[in-house]
Short mmCIF file of C-alpha atoms in Angstrom, two decimals:
data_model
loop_
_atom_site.label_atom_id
_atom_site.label_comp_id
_atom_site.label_asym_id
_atom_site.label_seq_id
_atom_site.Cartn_x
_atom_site.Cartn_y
_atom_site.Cartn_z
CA UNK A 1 117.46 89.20 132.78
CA UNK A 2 120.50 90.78 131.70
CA UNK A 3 119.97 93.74 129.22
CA UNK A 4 120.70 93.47 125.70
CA UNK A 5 120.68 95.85 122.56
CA UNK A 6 118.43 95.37 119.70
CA UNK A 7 118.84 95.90 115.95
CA UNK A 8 116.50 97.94 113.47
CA UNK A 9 116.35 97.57 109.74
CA UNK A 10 114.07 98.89 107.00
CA UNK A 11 113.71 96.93 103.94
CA UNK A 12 112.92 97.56 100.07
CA UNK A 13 110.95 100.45 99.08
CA UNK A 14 109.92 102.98 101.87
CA UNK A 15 106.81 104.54 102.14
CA UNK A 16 104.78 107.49 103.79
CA UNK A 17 104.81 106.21 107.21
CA UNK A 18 107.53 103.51 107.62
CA UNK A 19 109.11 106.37 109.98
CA UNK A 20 106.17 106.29 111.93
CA UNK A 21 106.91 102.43 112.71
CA UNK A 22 110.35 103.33 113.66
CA UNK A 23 109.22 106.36 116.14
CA UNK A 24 106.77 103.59 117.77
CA UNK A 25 109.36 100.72 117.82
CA UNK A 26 112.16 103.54 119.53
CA UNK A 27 109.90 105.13 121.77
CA UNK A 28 108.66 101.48 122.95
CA UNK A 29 111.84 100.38 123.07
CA UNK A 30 112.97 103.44 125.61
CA UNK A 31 110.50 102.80 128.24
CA UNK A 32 111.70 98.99 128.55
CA UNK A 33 115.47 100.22 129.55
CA UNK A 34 115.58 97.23 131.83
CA UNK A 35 114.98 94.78 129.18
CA UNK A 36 116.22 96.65 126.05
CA UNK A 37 119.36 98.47 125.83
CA UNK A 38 120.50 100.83 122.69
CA UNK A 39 118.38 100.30 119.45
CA UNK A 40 120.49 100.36 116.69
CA UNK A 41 119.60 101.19 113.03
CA UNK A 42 121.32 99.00 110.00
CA UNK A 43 122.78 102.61 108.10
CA UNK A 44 120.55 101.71 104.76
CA UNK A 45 119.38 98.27 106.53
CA UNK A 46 120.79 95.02 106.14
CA UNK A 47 123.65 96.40 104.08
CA UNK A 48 124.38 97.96 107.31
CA UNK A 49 124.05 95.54 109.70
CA UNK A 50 126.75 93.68 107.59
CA UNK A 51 128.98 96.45 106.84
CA UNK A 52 128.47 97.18 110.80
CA UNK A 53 127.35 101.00 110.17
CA UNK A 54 124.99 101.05 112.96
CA UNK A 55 123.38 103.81 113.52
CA UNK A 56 122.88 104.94 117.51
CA UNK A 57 119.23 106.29 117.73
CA UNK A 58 120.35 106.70 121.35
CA UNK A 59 121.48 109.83 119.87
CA UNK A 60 118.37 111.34 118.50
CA UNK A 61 116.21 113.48 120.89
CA UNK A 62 112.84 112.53 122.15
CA UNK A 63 111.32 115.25 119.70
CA UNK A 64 113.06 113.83 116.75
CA UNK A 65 111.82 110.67 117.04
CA UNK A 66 108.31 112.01 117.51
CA UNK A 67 108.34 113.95 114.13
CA UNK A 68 109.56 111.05 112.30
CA UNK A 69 105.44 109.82 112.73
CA UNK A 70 105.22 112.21 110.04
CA UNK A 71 108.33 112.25 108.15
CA UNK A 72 108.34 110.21 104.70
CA UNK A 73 111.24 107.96 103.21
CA UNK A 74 113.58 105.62 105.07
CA UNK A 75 115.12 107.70 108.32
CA UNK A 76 118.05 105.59 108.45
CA UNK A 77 118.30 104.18 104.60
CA UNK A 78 116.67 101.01 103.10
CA UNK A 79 118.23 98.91 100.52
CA UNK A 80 117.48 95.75 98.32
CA UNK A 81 119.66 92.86 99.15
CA UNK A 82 118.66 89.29 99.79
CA UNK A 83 120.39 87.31 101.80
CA UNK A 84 120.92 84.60 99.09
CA UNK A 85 122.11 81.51 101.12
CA UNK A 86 121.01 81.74 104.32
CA UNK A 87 122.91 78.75 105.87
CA UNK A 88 125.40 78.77 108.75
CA UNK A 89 128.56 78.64 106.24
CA UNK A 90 127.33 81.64 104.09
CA UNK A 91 129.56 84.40 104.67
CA UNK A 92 126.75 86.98 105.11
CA UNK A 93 125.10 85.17 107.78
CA UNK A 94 128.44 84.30 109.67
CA UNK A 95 129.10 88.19 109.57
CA UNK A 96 125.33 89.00 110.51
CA UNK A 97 125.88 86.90 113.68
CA UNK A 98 129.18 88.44 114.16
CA UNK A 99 127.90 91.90 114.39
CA UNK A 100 125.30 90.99 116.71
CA UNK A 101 128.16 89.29 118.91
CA UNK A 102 130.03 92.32 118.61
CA UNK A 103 127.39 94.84 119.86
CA UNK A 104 125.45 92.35 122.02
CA UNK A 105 122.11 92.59 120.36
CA UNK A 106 119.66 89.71 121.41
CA UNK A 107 116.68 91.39 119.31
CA UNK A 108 116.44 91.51 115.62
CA UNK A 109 113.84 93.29 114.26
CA UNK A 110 113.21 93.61 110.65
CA UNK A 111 110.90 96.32 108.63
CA UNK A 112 109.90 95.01 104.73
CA UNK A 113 107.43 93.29 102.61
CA UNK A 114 107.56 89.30 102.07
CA UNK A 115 111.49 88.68 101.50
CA UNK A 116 112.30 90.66 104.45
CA UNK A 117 109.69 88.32 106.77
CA UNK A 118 111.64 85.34 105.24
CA UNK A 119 114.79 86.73 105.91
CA UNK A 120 113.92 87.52 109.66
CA UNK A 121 112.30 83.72 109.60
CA UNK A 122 115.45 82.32 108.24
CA UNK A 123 117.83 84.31 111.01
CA UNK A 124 115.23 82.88 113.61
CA UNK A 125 115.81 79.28 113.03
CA UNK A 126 119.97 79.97 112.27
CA UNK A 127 120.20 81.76 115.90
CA UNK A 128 119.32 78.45 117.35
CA UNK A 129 121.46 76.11 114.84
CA UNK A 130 124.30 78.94 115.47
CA UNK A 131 123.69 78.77 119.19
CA UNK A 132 122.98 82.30 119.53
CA UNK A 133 120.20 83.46 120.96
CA UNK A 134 118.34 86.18 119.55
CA UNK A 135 114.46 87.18 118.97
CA UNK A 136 113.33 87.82 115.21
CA UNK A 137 110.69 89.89 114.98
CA UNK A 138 108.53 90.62 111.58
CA UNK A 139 107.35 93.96 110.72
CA UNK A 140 104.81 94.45 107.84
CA UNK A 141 105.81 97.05 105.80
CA UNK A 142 104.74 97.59 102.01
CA UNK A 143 102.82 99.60 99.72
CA UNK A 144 101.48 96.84 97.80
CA UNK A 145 99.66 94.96 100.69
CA UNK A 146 100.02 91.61 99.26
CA UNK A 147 101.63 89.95 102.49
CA UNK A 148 99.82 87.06 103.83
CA UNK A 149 98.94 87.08 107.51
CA UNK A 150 97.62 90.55 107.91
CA UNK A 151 94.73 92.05 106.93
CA UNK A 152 96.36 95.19 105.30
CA UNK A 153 99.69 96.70 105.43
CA UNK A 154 101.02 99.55 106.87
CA UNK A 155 102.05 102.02 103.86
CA UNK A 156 99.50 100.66 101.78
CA UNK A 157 96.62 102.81 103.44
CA UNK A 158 98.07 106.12 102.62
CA UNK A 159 99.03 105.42 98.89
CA UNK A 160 95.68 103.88 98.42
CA UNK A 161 94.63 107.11 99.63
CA UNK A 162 96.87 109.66 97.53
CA UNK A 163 95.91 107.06 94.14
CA UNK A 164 91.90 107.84 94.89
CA UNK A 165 92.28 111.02 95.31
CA UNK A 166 94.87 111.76 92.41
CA UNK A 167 92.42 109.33 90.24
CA UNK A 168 89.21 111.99 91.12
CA UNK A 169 90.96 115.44 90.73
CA UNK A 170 93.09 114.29 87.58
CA UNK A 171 89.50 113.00 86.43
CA UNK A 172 87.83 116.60 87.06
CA UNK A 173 90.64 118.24 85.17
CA UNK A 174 90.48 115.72 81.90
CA UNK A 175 86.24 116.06 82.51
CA UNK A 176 86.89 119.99 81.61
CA UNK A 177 88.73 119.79 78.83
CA UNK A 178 87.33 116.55 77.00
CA UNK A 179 85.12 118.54 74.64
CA UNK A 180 88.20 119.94 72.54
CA UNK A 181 91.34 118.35 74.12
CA UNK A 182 92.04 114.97 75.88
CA UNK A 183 89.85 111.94 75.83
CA UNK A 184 91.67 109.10 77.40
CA UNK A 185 93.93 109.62 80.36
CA UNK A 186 95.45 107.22 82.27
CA UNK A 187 97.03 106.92 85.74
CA UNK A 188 100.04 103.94 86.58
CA UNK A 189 100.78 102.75 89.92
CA UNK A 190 102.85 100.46 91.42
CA UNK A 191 101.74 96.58 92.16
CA UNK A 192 103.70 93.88 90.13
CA UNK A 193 101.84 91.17 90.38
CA UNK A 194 99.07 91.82 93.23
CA UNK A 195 96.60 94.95 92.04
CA UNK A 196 96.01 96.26 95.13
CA UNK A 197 96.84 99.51 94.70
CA UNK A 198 95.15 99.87 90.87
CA UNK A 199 91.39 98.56 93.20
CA UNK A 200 92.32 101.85 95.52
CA UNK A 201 91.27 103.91 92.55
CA UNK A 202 88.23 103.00 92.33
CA UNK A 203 87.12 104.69 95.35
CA UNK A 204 87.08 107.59 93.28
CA UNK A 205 83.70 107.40 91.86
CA UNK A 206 80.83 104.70 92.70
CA UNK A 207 78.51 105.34 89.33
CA UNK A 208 78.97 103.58 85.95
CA UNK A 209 79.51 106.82 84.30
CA UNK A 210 81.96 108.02 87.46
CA UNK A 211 85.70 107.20 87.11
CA UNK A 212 87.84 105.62 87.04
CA UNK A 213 86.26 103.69 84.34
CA UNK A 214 89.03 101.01 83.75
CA UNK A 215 91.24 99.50 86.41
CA UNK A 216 93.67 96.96 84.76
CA UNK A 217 94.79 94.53 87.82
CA UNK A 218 97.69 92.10 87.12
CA UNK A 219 95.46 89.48 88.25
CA UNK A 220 92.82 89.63 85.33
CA UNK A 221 95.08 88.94 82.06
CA UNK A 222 95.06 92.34 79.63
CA UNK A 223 92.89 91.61 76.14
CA UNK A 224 93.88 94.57 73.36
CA UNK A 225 90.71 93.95 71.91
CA UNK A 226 88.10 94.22 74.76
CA UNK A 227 90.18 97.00 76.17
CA UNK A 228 90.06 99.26 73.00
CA UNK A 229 86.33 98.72 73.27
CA UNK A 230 85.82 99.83 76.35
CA UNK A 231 87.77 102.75 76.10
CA UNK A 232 85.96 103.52 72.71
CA UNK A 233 82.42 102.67 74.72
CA UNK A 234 83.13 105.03 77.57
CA UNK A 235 84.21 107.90 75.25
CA UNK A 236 81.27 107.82 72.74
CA UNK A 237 78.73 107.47 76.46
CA UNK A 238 80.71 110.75 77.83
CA UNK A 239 83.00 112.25 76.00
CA UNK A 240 86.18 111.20 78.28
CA UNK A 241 87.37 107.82 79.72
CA UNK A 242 89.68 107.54 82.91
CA UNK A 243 92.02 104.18 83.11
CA UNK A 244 93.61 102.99 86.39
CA UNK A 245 96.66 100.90 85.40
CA UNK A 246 98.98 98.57 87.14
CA UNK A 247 102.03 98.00 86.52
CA UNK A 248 102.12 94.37 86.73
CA UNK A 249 99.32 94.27 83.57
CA UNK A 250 100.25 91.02 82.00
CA UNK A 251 98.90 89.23 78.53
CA UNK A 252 97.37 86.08 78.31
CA UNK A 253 100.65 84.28 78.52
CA UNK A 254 102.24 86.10 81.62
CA UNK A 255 104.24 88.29 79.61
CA UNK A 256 104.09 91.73 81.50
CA UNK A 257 103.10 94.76 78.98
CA UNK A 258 106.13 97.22 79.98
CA UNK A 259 108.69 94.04 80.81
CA UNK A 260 112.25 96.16 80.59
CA UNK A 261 114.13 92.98 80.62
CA UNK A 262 116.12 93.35 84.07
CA UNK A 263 115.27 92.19 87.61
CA UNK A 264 116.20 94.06 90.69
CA UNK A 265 118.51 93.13 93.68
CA UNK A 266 114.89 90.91 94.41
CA UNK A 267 115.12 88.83 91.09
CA UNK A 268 112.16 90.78 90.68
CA UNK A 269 111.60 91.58 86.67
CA UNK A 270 112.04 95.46 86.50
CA UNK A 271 108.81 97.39 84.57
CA UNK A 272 109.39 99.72 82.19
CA UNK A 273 106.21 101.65 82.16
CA UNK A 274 102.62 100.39 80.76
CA UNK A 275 101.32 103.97 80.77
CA UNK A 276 102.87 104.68 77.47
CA UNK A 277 102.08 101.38 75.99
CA UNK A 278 98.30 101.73 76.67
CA UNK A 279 98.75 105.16 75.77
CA UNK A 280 100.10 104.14 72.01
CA UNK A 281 97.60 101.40 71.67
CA UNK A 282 94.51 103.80 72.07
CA UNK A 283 96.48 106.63 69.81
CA UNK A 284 97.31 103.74 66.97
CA UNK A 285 93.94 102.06 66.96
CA UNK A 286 91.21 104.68 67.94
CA UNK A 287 92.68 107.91 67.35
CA UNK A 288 92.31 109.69 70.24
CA UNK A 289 94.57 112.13 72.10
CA UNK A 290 95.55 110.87 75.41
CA UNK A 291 97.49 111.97 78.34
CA UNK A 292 99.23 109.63 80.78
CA UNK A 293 100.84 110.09 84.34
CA UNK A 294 103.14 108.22 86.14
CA UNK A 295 102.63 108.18 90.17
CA UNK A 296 105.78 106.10 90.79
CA UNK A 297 107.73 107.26 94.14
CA UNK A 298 104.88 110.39 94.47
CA UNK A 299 102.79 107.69 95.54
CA UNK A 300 104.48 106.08 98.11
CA UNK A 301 105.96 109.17 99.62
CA UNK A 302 103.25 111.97 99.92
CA UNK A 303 102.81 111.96 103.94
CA UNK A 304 101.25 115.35 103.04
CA UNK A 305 97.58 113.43 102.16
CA UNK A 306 98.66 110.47 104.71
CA UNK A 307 95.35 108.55 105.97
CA UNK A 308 95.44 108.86 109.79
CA UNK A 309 94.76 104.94 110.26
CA UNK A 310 97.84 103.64 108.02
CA UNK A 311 99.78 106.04 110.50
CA UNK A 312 97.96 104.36 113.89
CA UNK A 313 98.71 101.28 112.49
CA UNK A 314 102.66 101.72 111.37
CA UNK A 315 103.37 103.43 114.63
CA UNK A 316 101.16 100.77 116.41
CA UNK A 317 103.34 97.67 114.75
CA UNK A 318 106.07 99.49 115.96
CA UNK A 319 105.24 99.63 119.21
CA UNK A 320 103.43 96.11 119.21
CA UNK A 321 107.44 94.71 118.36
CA UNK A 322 108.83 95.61 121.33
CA UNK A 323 106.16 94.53 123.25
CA UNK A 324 106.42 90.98 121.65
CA UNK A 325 110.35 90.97 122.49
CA UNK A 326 109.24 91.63 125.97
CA UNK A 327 106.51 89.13 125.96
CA UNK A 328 109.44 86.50 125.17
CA UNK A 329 108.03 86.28 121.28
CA UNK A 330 110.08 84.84 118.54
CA UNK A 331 109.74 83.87 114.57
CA UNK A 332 106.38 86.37 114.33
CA UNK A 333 105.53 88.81 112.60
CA UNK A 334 103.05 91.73 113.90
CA UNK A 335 99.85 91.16 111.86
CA UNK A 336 96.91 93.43 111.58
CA UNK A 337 93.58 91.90 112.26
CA UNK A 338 90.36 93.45 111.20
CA UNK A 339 87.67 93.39 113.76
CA UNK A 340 84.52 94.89 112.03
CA UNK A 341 84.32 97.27 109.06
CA UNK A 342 81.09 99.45 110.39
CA UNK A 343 82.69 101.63 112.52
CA UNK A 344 85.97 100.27 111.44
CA UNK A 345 87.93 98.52 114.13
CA UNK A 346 91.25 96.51 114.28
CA UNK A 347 94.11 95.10 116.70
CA UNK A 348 97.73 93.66 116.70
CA UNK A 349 98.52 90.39 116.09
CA UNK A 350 100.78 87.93 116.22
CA UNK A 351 101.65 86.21 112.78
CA UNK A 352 104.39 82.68 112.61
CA UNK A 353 106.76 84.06 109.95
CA UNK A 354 106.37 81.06 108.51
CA UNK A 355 103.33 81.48 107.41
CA UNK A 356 103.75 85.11 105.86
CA UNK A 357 107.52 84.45 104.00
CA UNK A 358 107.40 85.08 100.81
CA UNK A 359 103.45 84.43 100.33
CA UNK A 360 102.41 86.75 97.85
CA UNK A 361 98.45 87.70 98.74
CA UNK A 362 96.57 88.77 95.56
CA UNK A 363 93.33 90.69 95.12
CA UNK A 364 90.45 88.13 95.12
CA UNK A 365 88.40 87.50 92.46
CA UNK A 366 85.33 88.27 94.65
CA UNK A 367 86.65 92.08 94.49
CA UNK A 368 87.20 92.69 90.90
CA UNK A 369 83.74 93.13 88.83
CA UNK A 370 82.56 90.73 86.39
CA UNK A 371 84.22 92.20 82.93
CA UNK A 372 87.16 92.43 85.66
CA UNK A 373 87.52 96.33 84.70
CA UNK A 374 86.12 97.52 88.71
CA UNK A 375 85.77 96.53 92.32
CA UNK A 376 83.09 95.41 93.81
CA UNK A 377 81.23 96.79 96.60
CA UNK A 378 82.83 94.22 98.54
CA UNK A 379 86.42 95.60 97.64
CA UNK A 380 84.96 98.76 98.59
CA UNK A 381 84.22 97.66 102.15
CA UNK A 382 87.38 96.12 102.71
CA UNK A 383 89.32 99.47 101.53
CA UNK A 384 87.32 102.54 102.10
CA UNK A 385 88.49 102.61 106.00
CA UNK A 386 91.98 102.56 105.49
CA UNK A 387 91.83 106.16 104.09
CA UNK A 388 89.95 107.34 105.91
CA UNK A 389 91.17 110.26 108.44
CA UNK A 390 93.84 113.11 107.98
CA UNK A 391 97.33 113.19 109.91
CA UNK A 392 98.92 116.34 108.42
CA UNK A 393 101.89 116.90 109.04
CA UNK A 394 103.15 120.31 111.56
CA UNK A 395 103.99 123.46 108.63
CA UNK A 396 106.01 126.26 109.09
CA UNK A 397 106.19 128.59 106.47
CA UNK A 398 104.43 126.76 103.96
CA UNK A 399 106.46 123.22 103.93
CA UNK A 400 106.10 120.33 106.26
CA UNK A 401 108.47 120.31 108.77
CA UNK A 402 110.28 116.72 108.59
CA UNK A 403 112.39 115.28 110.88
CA UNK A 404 116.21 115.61 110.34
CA UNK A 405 118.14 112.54 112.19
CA UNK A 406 122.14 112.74 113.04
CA UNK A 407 121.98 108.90 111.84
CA UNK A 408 125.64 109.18 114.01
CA UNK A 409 127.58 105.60 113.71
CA UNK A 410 128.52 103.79 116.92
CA UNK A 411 132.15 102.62 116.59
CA UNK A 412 133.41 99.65 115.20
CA UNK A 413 134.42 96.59 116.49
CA UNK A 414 135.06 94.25 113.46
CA UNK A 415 136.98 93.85 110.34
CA UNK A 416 136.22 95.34 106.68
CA UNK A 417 133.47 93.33 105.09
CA UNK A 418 133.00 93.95 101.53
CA UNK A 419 128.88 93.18 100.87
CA UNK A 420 127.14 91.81 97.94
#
């Protein structure tokens, strides 16, 4: 078989160890030089691929590509853009295929949450309406582990890590001071509409009295009322109460609490921040001083407090896509399947994409408590081993020492294409 190159893009937000999938898929990808020839990164991903600014990892020595297992961000630049249209007359898929043609790439191999597996699905079935053969390979990728298909996803481990912990010492600090100073305090994370993330929390504390001692999930619609008593409960029992907040809380009617009125590239609607809302409902109603935080990108990018497994498993995906490419695998994505929880063990798998595009998994009902403000000790099962472990990062003089990438362009071939 005649060797061809293969394409690498990451996809919507980035997270603490999406690096580490691209140090798995290169390194894999290296040790097949008979099958695979140059990998070549999409220069902020698919808005790269089309503007053909392809990045030659080629380039990057073997140590560099090691360290980025424990560098955070996006090592060669993510982006949100859907590929609207995906038909054989829509100019971005005509380019796509033209860029591939150009730099004779018969593997495709795409790094993102749900739109990005139905974008890699979609360029799957074109290749073979457009008579061009390439293989489309899934890779899971997102902080909010609501992708269908996979047990967890890689990213998700290590916030869900960095949100319990922030959740215990922010609790010990507001603990201290409750007698003369703040009484509520609240902590928002990420999670539009799956409240994944907001459950991670809860491992903070296991007692009634322990917090966090409200998680708001966008699954379980927000009630003012029961809410303010709650919080009024828990401060009158000890003298503080500790709130776990999504950002996806919605009302009754859908409506989310912090809705800024704009989507994203996504059509996704764009938060503006339920912290302060929650904040001003328990100042205006019960009078009490509060204090609020905001993890936003601190959460998704702290590979300083990474958990070791999300890093096995993002390098692990990595590696398990080439292998699939080798295998002759098409239209998959690379799933995660748990084995047994007591002592925790798990393996690759292989996922149709179209069963995972755009299939937005929620947290069950079975892990949220009855007055649906806690998990269950099911929940707790499902999530206390993927934080478990420490991968810290080498130090030198007191800061992490990150891997620094030429990202150095391989030459064009094609015409000026204007994107989006």
């Amino acid at each position: 078989m005649s060797k061809r190159n293969a394409i690498y893009a990451q996809s919507g937000g980035v997270t603490a160890v999406i690096n580490a999938t691209a140090s798995g898929l290169i390194e894999a990808a290296r040790s097949h030089r008979d099958r695979i020839g140059k990998v070549l990164a999409g220069r902020n991903g698919i808005i790269g691929v089309l503007r053909e600014e392809l990045i030659d990892t080629s380039k990057e020595n073997r140590s560099t590509i090691q360290r980025l297992r424990e560098t955070p961000g996006g090592a060669f630049g993510s982006c949100r853009y859907k590929l609207t249209n995906p038909t054989p007359d829509d100019p971005d898929i005509q380019r796509l295929f033209e860029v591939f043609a150009a730099h004779d790439v018969g593997y495709f191999f795409y790094n993102g949450g749900g739109d990005s597996q139905d974008t890699a699905n979609k360029v799957s079935k074109l290749s073979q309406q457009l008579s061009y053969p390439v293989q489309c390979i899934g890779i899971p990728k997102t902080v909010d582990n609501d992708l269908s298909g996979t047990d967890n996803c890689p990213g998700f481990g290590s916030v869900a890590k960095y949100v319990a912990i922030s959740t215990k010492e922010a609790a010990l600090d507001v603990a201290s001071m409750s007698e003369s100073s703040t009484k509520v305090f609240i902590l928002e994370v990420m999670g539009r509409h799956a409240g994944w993330i907001a459950a991670s929390g809860g491992l903070a504390g296991e007692g009634a009295n322990e917090p966090p001692h409200l998680i708001l999930f966008p699954e379980a619609p927000f009630d003012s009322s029961k809410f303010l008593a709650k919080v009024e409960a828990t401060v009158g029992r000890i003298g503080y109460c500790v709130i776990v907040a999504s950002e996806g809380v919605q009302d009754g009617d859908g409506n989310f609490l912090s809705d800024a009125e704009t989507t994203d590239a996504f059509g996704h609607a764009q938060l503006g921040g339920v912290a302060p809302v929650l904040a001003n409902l328990v100042k205006e109603e019960l009078g009490l001083k509060y204090h609020y935080a905001v993890a936003d990108y601190l959460q998704r990018s702290s590979r300083h407090i990474a958990s070791r497994v999300d890093v096995e498993q993002a390098y692990a995906v990595g590696r398990g896509a080439i292998a699939a490419v080798a295998a002759g695998k098409d239209d998959i994505m690379i799933g995660i399947e748990r084995l047994q929880d007591k002592p925790y063990r798990w393996r690759l798998a292989h996922v149709n994409l179209s069963k995972v595009a755009n299939i937005e998994r929620k947290v069950p009902r079975s892990f949220r408590t009855k007055d649906e403000y806690g998990i269950t000790a099911r929940a707790r099962r499902y999530l206390q081993p993927l934080i478990r472990g420490e991968a810290y990062p080498a130090y030198r003089q007191g800061m992490p020492r990150y891997a620094q990438t030429k990202n150095q362009l391989v030459a064009k071939k094609l015409r000026h294409y204007e994107v989006g």
